[in-house]
């Protein structure tokens, strides 16, 4: 396996441990990028063999900034990276399947797969997440940040925009497509997500961030987010 996994997180606790444990033996290297955790995530990641990157506290944290910092630590001879959020568990066999698909289709800038919510029926919010993850296979306009990316394509478009604080994955995907790369979702299990959302206030905060993403990315790419 020649894929490097880049995991990002902040105070994920046991979810991060489960995420990193699931990657053991499936990737050449794990890079964990931490955005100011205070819950022991740094020690846990190091104990599990991940190379830990701590983001500078003097700059605002964004998922885009964290993913860029992880990619900056990847060796030059690595052709594919798997981005993964620390609240997700990678499906067994996904990394090999994703890499094989990328190798067979050199016009792909990224590939993603199918996702599901771990505890779908625990709350109505988790159910909404699970519905959100269900997407058809085939060519796509964008996907979540849990994607396998061709490093050459990543470098060609300058990576993620660290100033985009929400919907940074949509913005990155849009620039990939505009640069001529194809994006695809294949009918293979990719990951399970643990939203652990139990309160309306949590859902509302996420909805506000989503609205910010629509506004900011819609301003950058008026042809993408449309009414």
mmCIF file of N, CA and C in Angstrom, residues 104-210:
data_model
loop_
_atom_site.group_PDB
_atom_site.id
_atom_site.type_symbol
_atom_site.label_atom_id
_atom_site.label_comp_id
_atom_site.label_asym_id
_atom_site.label_seq_id
_atom_site.Cartn_x
_atom_site.Cartn_y
_atom_site.Cartn_z
ATOM 1 N N UNK A 104 -6.228 3.095 -12.405
ATOM 2 C CA UNK A 104 -6.859 2.704 -13.667
ATOM 3 C C UNK A 104 -7.463 3.878 -14.430
ATOM 4 N N UNK A 105 -7.611 5.034 -13.786
ATOM 5 C CA UNK A 105 -8.245 6.196 -14.425
ATOM 6 C C UNK A 105 -7.381 7.424 -14.163
ATOM 7 N N UNK A 106 -6.455 7.679 -15.055
ATOM 8 C CA UNK A 106 -5.489 8.752 -14.803
ATOM 9 C C UNK A 106 -6.049 10.148 -15.019
ATOM 10 N N UNK A 107 -7.337 10.249 -15.397
ATOM 11 C CA UNK A 107 -7.967 11.559 -15.515
ATOM 12 C C UNK A 107 -8.667 11.972 -14.232
ATOM 13 N N UNK A 108 -8.622 11.094 -13.208
ATOM 14 C CA UNK A 108 -9.282 11.385 -11.943
ATOM 15 C C UNK A 108 -8.400 12.242 -11.035
ATOM 16 N N UNK A 109 -8.969 13.325 -10.533
ATOM 17 C CA UNK A 109 -8.269 14.108 -9.525
ATOM 18 C C UNK A 109 -8.510 13.548 -8.141
ATOM 19 N N UNK A 110 -9.696 12.964 -7.956
ATOM 20 C CA UNK A 110 -10.016 12.334 -6.672
ATOM 21 C C UNK A 110 -11.056 11.266 -6.870
ATOM 22 N N UNK A 111 -11.139 10.381 -5.882
ATOM 23 C CA UNK A 111 -12.187 9.373 -5.843
ATOM 24 C C UNK A 111 -12.718 9.296 -4.420
ATOM 25 N N UNK A 112 -14.011 9.050 -4.304
ATOM 26 C CA UNK A 112 -14.627 8.842 -3.004
ATOM 27 C C UNK A 112 -15.575 7.656 -3.110
ATOM 28 N N UNK A 113 -16.145 7.256 -1.987
ATOM 29 C CA UNK A 113 -17.025 6.094 -1.978
ATOM 30 C C UNK A 113 -18.263 6.361 -1.161
ATOM 31 N N UNK A 114 -18.847 5.292 -0.642
ATOM 32 C CA UNK A 114 -20.100 5.392 0.094
ATOM 33 C C UNK A 114 -19.829 5.528 1.598
ATOM 34 N N UNK A 115 -20.653 6.335 2.258
ATOM 35 C CA UNK A 115 -20.497 6.561 3.696
ATOM 36 C C UNK A 115 -21.815 6.278 4.410
ATOM 37 N N UNK A 116 -21.736 6.063 5.716
ATOM 38 C CA UNK A 116 -22.926 5.813 6.523
ATOM 39 C C UNK A 116 -22.686 6.333 7.935
ATOM 40 N N UNK A 117 -23.767 6.600 8.633
ATOM 41 C CA UNK A 117 -23.686 7.041 10.023
ATOM 42 C C UNK A 117 -23.637 5.814 10.932
ATOM 43 N N UNK A 118 -22.700 5.827 11.904
ATOM 44 C CA UNK A 118 -22.527 4.659 12.768
ATOM 45 C C UNK A 118 -23.767 4.355 13.605
ATOM 46 N N UNK A 119 -24.310 5.377 14.262
ATOM 47 C CA UNK A 119 -25.458 5.186 15.157
ATOM 48 C C UNK A 119 -26.644 5.961 14.591
ATOM 49 N N UNK A 120 -27.083 5.505 13.443
ATOM 50 C CA UNK A 120 -28.089 6.229 12.682
ATOM 51 C C UNK A 120 -29.349 6.518 13.482
ATOM 52 N N UNK A 121 -29.826 5.540 14.224
ATOM 53 C CA UNK A 121 -31.123 5.679 14.885
ATOM 54 C C UNK A 121 -31.038 6.217 16.311
ATOM 55 N N UNK A 122 -29.849 6.679 16.716
ATOM 56 C CA UNK A 122 -29.709 7.209 18.078
ATOM 57 C C UNK A 122 -30.453 8.530 18.240
ATOM 58 N N UNK A 123 -30.400 9.389 17.225
ATOM 59 C CA UNK A 123 -31.093 10.681 17.273
ATOM 60 C C UNK A 123 -31.577 11.035 15.868
ATOM 61 N N UNK A 124 -32.521 11.951 15.802
ATOM 62 C CA UNK A 124 -33.003 12.404 14.497
ATOM 63 C C UNK A 124 -31.892 13.134 13.737
ATOM 64 N N UNK A 125 -30.970 13.755 14.469
ATOM 65 C CA UNK A 125 -29.874 14.462 13.818
ATOM 66 C C UNK A 125 -28.931 13.473 13.131
ATOM 67 N N UNK A 126 -28.662 12.359 13.800
ATOM 68 C CA UNK A 126 -27.843 11.324 13.174
ATOM 69 C C UNK A 126 -28.521 10.768 11.927
ATOM 70 N N UNK A 127 -29.862 10.650 11.984
ATOM 71 C CA UNK A 127 -30.591 10.171 10.815
ATOM 72 C C UNK A 127 -30.428 11.141 9.644
ATOM 73 N N UNK A 128 -30.453 12.429 9.931
ATOM 74 C CA UNK A 128 -30.273 13.417 8.863
ATOM 75 C C UNK A 128 -28.872 13.325 8.268
ATOM 76 N N UNK A 129 -27.874 13.099 9.114
ATOM 77 C CA UNK A 129 -26.523 12.887 8.613
ATOM 78 C C UNK A 129 -26.497 11.692 7.657
ATOM 79 N N UNK A 130 -27.131 10.600 8.068
ATOM 80 C CA UNK A 130 -27.084 9.381 7.268
ATOM 81 C C UNK A 130 -27.718 9.602 5.892
ATOM 82 N N UNK A 131 -28.824 10.356 5.858
ATOM 83 C CA UNK A 131 -29.453 10.694 4.582
ATOM 84 C C UNK A 131 -28.494 11.531 3.732
ATOM 85 N N UNK A 132 -27.808 12.459 4.393
ATOM 86 C CA UNK A 132 -26.867 13.336 3.682
ATOM 87 C C UNK A 132 -25.739 12.541 3.021
ATOM 88 N N UNK A 133 -25.311 11.446 3.668
ATOM 89 C CA UNK A 133 -24.191 10.660 3.127
ATOM 90 C C UNK A 133 -24.596 9.834 1.913
ATOM 91 N N UNK A 134 -25.882 9.570 1.726
ATOM 92 C CA UNK A 134 -26.317 8.679 0.651
ATOM 93 C C UNK A 134 -26.316 9.431 -0.683
ATOM 94 N N UNK A 135 -25.371 9.079 -1.525
ATOM 95 C CA UNK A 135 -25.245 9.732 -2.818
ATOM 96 C C UNK A 135 -25.000 8.682 -3.893
ATOM 97 N N UNK A 136 -25.490 8.906 -5.100
ATOM 98 C CA UNK A 136 -25.294 7.909 -6.164
ATOM 99 C C UNK A 136 -23.847 7.870 -6.658
ATOM 100 N N UNK A 137 -23.454 6.707 -7.162
ATOM 101 C CA UNK A 137 -22.120 6.558 -7.744
ATOM 102 C C UNK A 137 -22.084 7.202 -9.131
ATOM 103 N N UNK A 138 -20.870 7.529 -9.564
ATOM 104 C CA UNK A 138 -20.676 8.129 -10.877
ATOM 105 C C UNK A 138 -19.882 9.419 -10.786
ATOM 106 N N UNK A 139 -19.792 10.144 -11.881
ATOM 107 C CA UNK A 139 -19.106 11.426 -11.883
ATOM 108 C C UNK A 139 -19.843 12.406 -10.974
ATOM 109 N N UNK A 140 -19.092 13.203 -10.228
ATOM 110 C CA UNK A 140 -19.681 14.112 -9.243
ATOM 111 C C UNK A 140 -19.101 15.510 -9.396
ATOM 112 N N UNK A 141 -19.822 16.488 -8.844
ATOM 113 C CA UNK A 141 -19.323 17.864 -8.830
ATOM 114 C C UNK A 141 -18.431 18.105 -7.613
ATOM 115 N N UNK A 142 -18.756 17.452 -6.499
ATOM 116 C CA UNK A 142 -18.004 17.659 -5.258
ATOM 117 C C UNK A 142 -18.328 16.532 -4.290
ATOM 118 N N UNK A 143 -17.559 16.478 -3.197
ATOM 119 C CA UNK A 143 -17.807 15.478 -2.162
ATOM 120 C C UNK A 143 -17.282 16.019 -0.841
ATOM 121 N N UNK A 144 -17.493 15.267 0.210
ATOM 122 C CA UNK A 144 -16.991 15.672 1.522
ATOM 123 C C UNK A 144 -15.463 15.597 1.545
ATOM 124 N N UNK A 145 -14.876 16.101 2.614
ATOM 125 C CA UNK A 145 -13.416 16.131 2.715
ATOM 126 C C UNK A 145 -12.778 14.766 2.879
ATOM 127 N N UNK A 146 -13.569 13.722 3.115
ATOM 128 C CA UNK A 146 -13.028 12.366 3.225
ATOM 129 C C UNK A 146 -12.853 11.786 1.819
ATOM 130 N N UNK A 147 -11.777 12.144 1.183
ATOM 131 C CA UNK A 147 -11.555 11.831 -0.229
ATOM 132 C C UNK A 147 -10.136 11.322 -0.446
ATOM 133 N N UNK A 148 -9.960 10.485 -1.477
ATOM 134 C CA UNK A 148 -8.624 10.092 -1.900
ATOM 135 C C UNK A 148 -8.235 10.986 -3.080
ATOM 136 N N UNK A 149 -7.107 11.659 -2.951
ATOM 137 C CA UNK A 149 -6.709 12.687 -3.916
ATOM 138 C C UNK A 149 -5.372 12.342 -4.548
ATOM 139 N N UNK A 150 -5.285 12.611 -5.833
ATOM 140 C CA UNK A 150 -4.010 12.486 -6.539
ATOM 141 C C UNK A 150 -3.138 13.676 -6.142
ATOM 142 N N UNK A 151 -1.962 13.423 -5.593
ATOM 143 C CA UNK A 151 -1.137 14.518 -5.078
ATOM 144 C C UNK A 151 -0.740 15.495 -6.178
ATOM 145 N N UNK A 152 -0.529 14.986 -7.392
ATOM 146 C CA UNK A 152 -0.182 15.875 -8.511
ATOM 147 C C UNK A 152 -1.311 16.866 -8.775
ATOM 148 N N UNK A 153 -2.554 16.389 -8.724
ATOM 149 C CA UNK A 153 -3.701 17.266 -8.940
ATOM 150 C C UNK A 153 -3.834 18.270 -7.800
ATOM 151 N N UNK A 154 -3.622 17.796 -6.580
ATOM 152 C CA UNK A 154 -3.682 18.672 -5.404
ATOM 153 C C UNK A 154 -2.704 19.833 -5.556
ATOM 154 N N UNK A 155 -1.462 19.505 -5.904
ATOM 155 C CA UNK A 155 -0.434 20.534 -6.051
ATOM 156 C C UNK A 155 -0.758 21.482 -7.201
ATOM 157 N N UNK A 156 -1.329 20.935 -8.278
ATOM 158 C CA UNK A 156 -1.594 21.746 -9.468
ATOM 159 C C UNK A 156 -2.599 22.859 -9.203
ATOM 160 N N UNK A 157 -3.546 22.621 -8.274
ATOM 161 C CA UNK A 157 -4.550 23.655 -7.991
ATOM 162 C C UNK A 157 -4.237 24.414 -6.706
ATOM 163 N N UNK A 158 -3.117 24.113 -6.064
ATOM 164 C CA UNK A 158 -2.726 24.837 -4.864
ATOM 165 C C UNK A 158 -3.392 24.355 -3.593
ATOM 166 N N UNK A 159 -3.936 23.130 -3.604
ATOM 167 C CA UNK A 159 -4.526 22.576 -2.399
ATOM 168 C C UNK A 159 -5.816 23.268 -1.993
ATOM 169 N N UNK A 160 -6.179 23.105 -0.720
ATOM 170 C CA UNK A 160 -7.375 23.746 -0.181
ATOM 171 C C UNK A 160 -7.104 25.228 0.068
ATOM 172 N N UNK A 161 -8.157 26.021 0.013
ATOM 173 C CA UNK A 161 -8.060 27.441 0.338
ATOM 174 C C UNK A 161 -8.246 27.587 1.851
ATOM 175 N N UNK A 162 -7.192 27.919 2.603
ATOM 176 C CA UNK A 162 -7.296 27.963 4.072
ATOM 177 C C UNK A 162 -8.189 29.072 4.599
ATOM 178 N N UNK A 163 -8.589 30.001 3.743
ATOM 179 C CA UNK A 163 -9.474 31.082 4.185
ATOM 180 C C UNK A 163 -10.947 30.680 4.139
ATOM 181 N N UNK A 164 -11.237 29.538 3.521
ATOM 182 C CA UNK A 164 -12.628 29.074 3.437
ATOM 183 C C UNK A 164 -12.921 28.261 4.694
ATOM 184 N N UNK A 165 -13.845 28.723 5.520
ATOM 185 C CA UNK A 165 -14.041 28.103 6.828
ATOM 186 C C UNK A 165 -15.121 27.032 6.843
ATOM 187 N N UNK A 166 -15.928 26.952 5.788
ATOM 188 C CA UNK A 166 -16.940 25.908 5.665
ATOM 189 C C UNK A 166 -17.165 25.651 4.178
ATOM 190 N N UNK A 167 -17.497 24.417 3.838
ATOM 191 C CA UNK A 167 -17.641 24.007 2.443
ATOM 192 C C UNK A 167 -16.318 24.133 1.692
ATOM 193 N N UNK A 168 -15.215 23.995 2.452
ATOM 194 C CA UNK A 168 -13.897 24.050 1.814
ATOM 195 C C UNK A 168 -13.690 22.887 0.856
ATOM 196 N N UNK A 169 -14.374 21.764 1.113
ATOM 197 C CA UNK A 169 -14.268 20.616 0.219
ATOM 198 C C UNK A 169 -14.962 20.909 -1.114
ATOM 199 N N UNK A 170 -16.133 21.562 -1.071
ATOM 200 C CA UNK A 170 -16.814 21.960 -2.300
ATOM 201 C C UNK A 170 -15.947 22.913 -3.121
ATOM 202 N N UNK A 171 -15.317 23.850 -2.426
ATOM 203 C CA UNK A 171 -14.493 24.844 -3.129
ATOM 204 C C UNK A 171 -13.300 24.177 -3.797
ATOM 205 N N UNK A 172 -12.641 23.265 -3.077
ATOM 206 C CA UNK A 172 -11.492 22.546 -3.627
ATOM 207 C C UNK A 172 -11.912 21.706 -4.828
ATOM 208 N N UNK A 173 -13.024 20.991 -4.695
ATOM 209 C CA UNK A 173 -13.503 20.159 -5.800
ATOM 210 C C UNK A 173 -13.838 20.991 -7.027
ATOM 211 N N UNK A 174 -14.409 22.159 -6.809
ATOM 212 C CA UNK A 174 -14.760 23.026 -7.940
ATOM 213 C C UNK A 174 -13.521 23.460 -8.701
ATOM 214 N N UNK A 175 -12.457 23.805 -7.982
ATOM 215 C CA UNK A 175 -11.213 24.186 -8.663
ATOM 216 C C UNK A 175 -10.575 23.001 -9.380
ATOM 217 N N UNK A 176 -10.685 21.812 -8.796
ATOM 218 C CA UNK A 176 -10.174 20.623 -9.484
ATOM 219 C C UNK A 176 -10.874 20.435 -10.824
ATOM 220 N N UNK A 177 -12.212 20.517 -10.816
ATOM 221 C CA UNK A 177 -12.964 20.329 -12.058
ATOM 222 C C UNK A 177 -12.621 21.399 -13.080
ATOM 223 N N UNK A 178 -12.500 22.645 -12.624
ATOM 224 C CA UNK A 178 -12.179 23.727 -13.543
ATOM 225 C C UNK A 178 -10.788 23.578 -14.139
ATOM 226 N N UNK A 179 -9.920 22.837 -13.431
ATOM 227 C CA UNK A 179 -8.571 22.587 -13.944
ATOM 228 C C UNK A 179 -8.541 21.375 -14.881
ATOM 229 N N UNK A 180 -9.697 20.747 -15.099
ATOM 230 C CA UNK A 180 -9.769 19.658 -16.059
ATOM 231 C C UNK A 180 -9.764 18.258 -15.470
ATOM 232 N N UNK A 181 -9.772 18.150 -14.150
ATOM 233 C CA UNK A 181 -9.773 16.837 -13.521
ATOM 234 C C UNK A 181 -11.196 16.320 -13.358
ATOM 235 N N UNK A 182 -11.348 15.012 -13.433
ATOM 236 C CA UNK A 182 -12.635 14.375 -13.210
ATOM 237 C C UNK A 182 -12.710 13.874 -11.764
ATOM 238 N N UNK A 183 -13.909 13.941 -11.153
ATOM 239 C CA UNK A 183 -14.145 13.478 -9.791
ATOM 240 C C UNK A 183 -15.183 12.371 -9.856
ATOM 241 N N UNK A 184 -14.998 11.325 -9.054
ATOM 242 C CA UNK A 184 -15.923 10.194 -9.147
ATOM 243 C C UNK A 184 -16.192 9.587 -7.771
ATOM 244 N N UNK A 185 -17.451 9.156 -7.587
ATOM 245 C CA UNK A 185 -17.830 8.349 -6.433
ATOM 246 C C UNK A 185 -18.089 6.931 -6.933
ATOM 247 N N UNK A 186 -17.457 5.946 -6.312
ATOM 248 C CA UNK A 186 -17.629 4.569 -6.728
ATOM 249 C C UNK A 186 -18.482 3.818 -5.707
ATOM 250 N N UNK A 187 -19.152 2.733 -6.135
ATOM 251 C CA UNK A 187 -20.081 2.016 -5.238
ATOM 252 C C UNK A 187 -19.365 1.071 -4.279
ATOM 253 N N UNK A 188 -18.452 1.627 -3.508
ATOM 254 C CA UNK A 188 -17.693 0.855 -2.516
ATOM 255 C C UNK A 188 -17.789 1.558 -1.169
ATOM 256 N N UNK A 189 -17.917 0.790 -0.084
ATOM 257 C CA UNK A 189 -17.959 1.385 1.249
ATOM 258 C C UNK A 189 -16.645 2.100 1.538
ATOM 259 N N UNK A 190 -16.748 3.346 1.961
ATOM 260 C CA UNK A 190 -15.556 4.152 2.229
ATOM 261 C C UNK A 190 -15.343 4.360 3.726
ATOM 262 N N UNK A 191 -16.370 4.790 4.437
ATOM 263 C CA UNK A 191 -16.180 5.109 5.854
ATOM 264 C C UNK A 191 -17.515 5.173 6.578
ATOM 265 N N UNK A 192 -17.436 5.054 7.901
ATOM 266 C CA UNK A 192 -18.581 5.292 8.779
ATOM 267 C C UNK A 192 -18.275 6.526 9.619
ATOM 268 N N UNK A 193 -19.286 7.367 9.780
ATOM 269 C CA UNK A 193 -19.137 8.649 10.478
ATOM 270 C C UNK A 193 -19.856 8.585 11.813
ATOM 271 N N UNK A 194 -19.253 9.218 12.824
ATOM 272 C CA UNK A 194 -19.858 9.249 14.149
ATOM 273 C C UNK A 194 -20.197 10.688 14.508
ATOM 274 N N UNK A 195 -21.391 11.121 14.118
ATOM 275 C CA UNK A 195 -21.801 12.500 14.377
ATOM 276 C C UNK A 195 -21.952 12.770 15.863
ATOM 277 N N UNK A 196 -22.504 11.810 16.588
ATOM 278 C CA UNK A 196 -22.728 11.956 18.028
ATOM 279 C C UNK A 196 -23.466 13.255 18.329
ATOM 280 N N UNK A 197 -24.470 13.555 17.504
ATOM 281 C CA UNK A 197 -25.216 14.801 17.654
ATOM 282 C C UNK A 197 -26.506 14.519 18.408
ATOM 283 N N UNK A 198 -26.652 15.165 19.555
ATOM 284 C CA UNK A 198 -27.785 14.874 20.433
ATOM 285 C C UNK A 198 -28.658 16.082 20.733
ATOM 286 N N UNK A 199 -28.220 17.291 20.355
ATOM 287 C CA UNK A 199 -28.956 18.505 20.730
ATOM 288 C C UNK A 199 -29.228 19.390 19.520
ATOM 289 N N UNK A 200 -30.340 20.100 19.578
ATOM 290 C CA UNK A 200 -30.698 21.014 18.503
ATOM 291 C C UNK A 200 -29.625 22.076 18.321
ATOM 292 N N UNK A 201 -29.009 22.527 19.429
ATOM 293 C CA UNK A 201 -27.997 23.585 19.336
ATOM 294 C C UNK A 201 -26.811 23.137 18.497
ATOM 295 N N UNK A 202 -26.457 21.852 18.583
ATOM 296 C CA UNK A 202 -25.363 21.338 17.758
ATOM 297 C C UNK A 202 -25.741 21.371 16.281
ATOM 298 N N UNK A 203 -26.959 20.930 15.972
ATOM 299 C CA UNK A 203 -27.420 20.939 14.582
ATOM 300 C C UNK A 203 -27.477 22.371 14.052
ATOM 301 N N UNK A 204 -27.959 23.291 14.894
ATOM 302 C CA UNK A 204 -28.105 24.684 14.455
ATOM 303 C C UNK A 204 -26.741 25.308 14.164
ATOM 304 N N UNK A 205 -25.759 25.019 15.003
ATOM 305 C CA UNK A 205 -24.416 25.555 14.765
ATOM 306 C C UNK A 205 -23.869 25.052 13.430
ATOM 307 N N UNK A 206 -24.079 23.773 13.153
ATOM 308 C CA UNK A 206 -23.625 23.223 11.880
ATOM 309 C C UNK A 206 -24.378 23.872 10.714
ATOM 310 N N UNK A 207 -25.678 24.119 10.903
ATOM 311 C CA UNK A 207 -26.466 24.760 9.852
ATOM 312 C C UNK A 207 -25.946 26.168 9.563
ATOM 313 N N UNK A 208 -25.551 26.886 10.615
ATOM 314 C CA UNK A 208 -24.982 28.220 10.421
ATOM 315 C C UNK A 208 -23.679 28.157 9.631
ATOM 316 N N UNK A 209 -22.831 27.187 9.958
ATOM 317 C CA UNK A 209 -21.584 27.019 9.222
ATOM 318 C C UNK A 209 -21.866 26.673 7.757
ATOM 319 N N UNK A 210 -22.869 25.832 7.534
ATOM 320 C CA UNK A 210 -23.229 25.481 6.162
ATOM 321 C C UNK A 210 -23.678 26.721 5.395
#
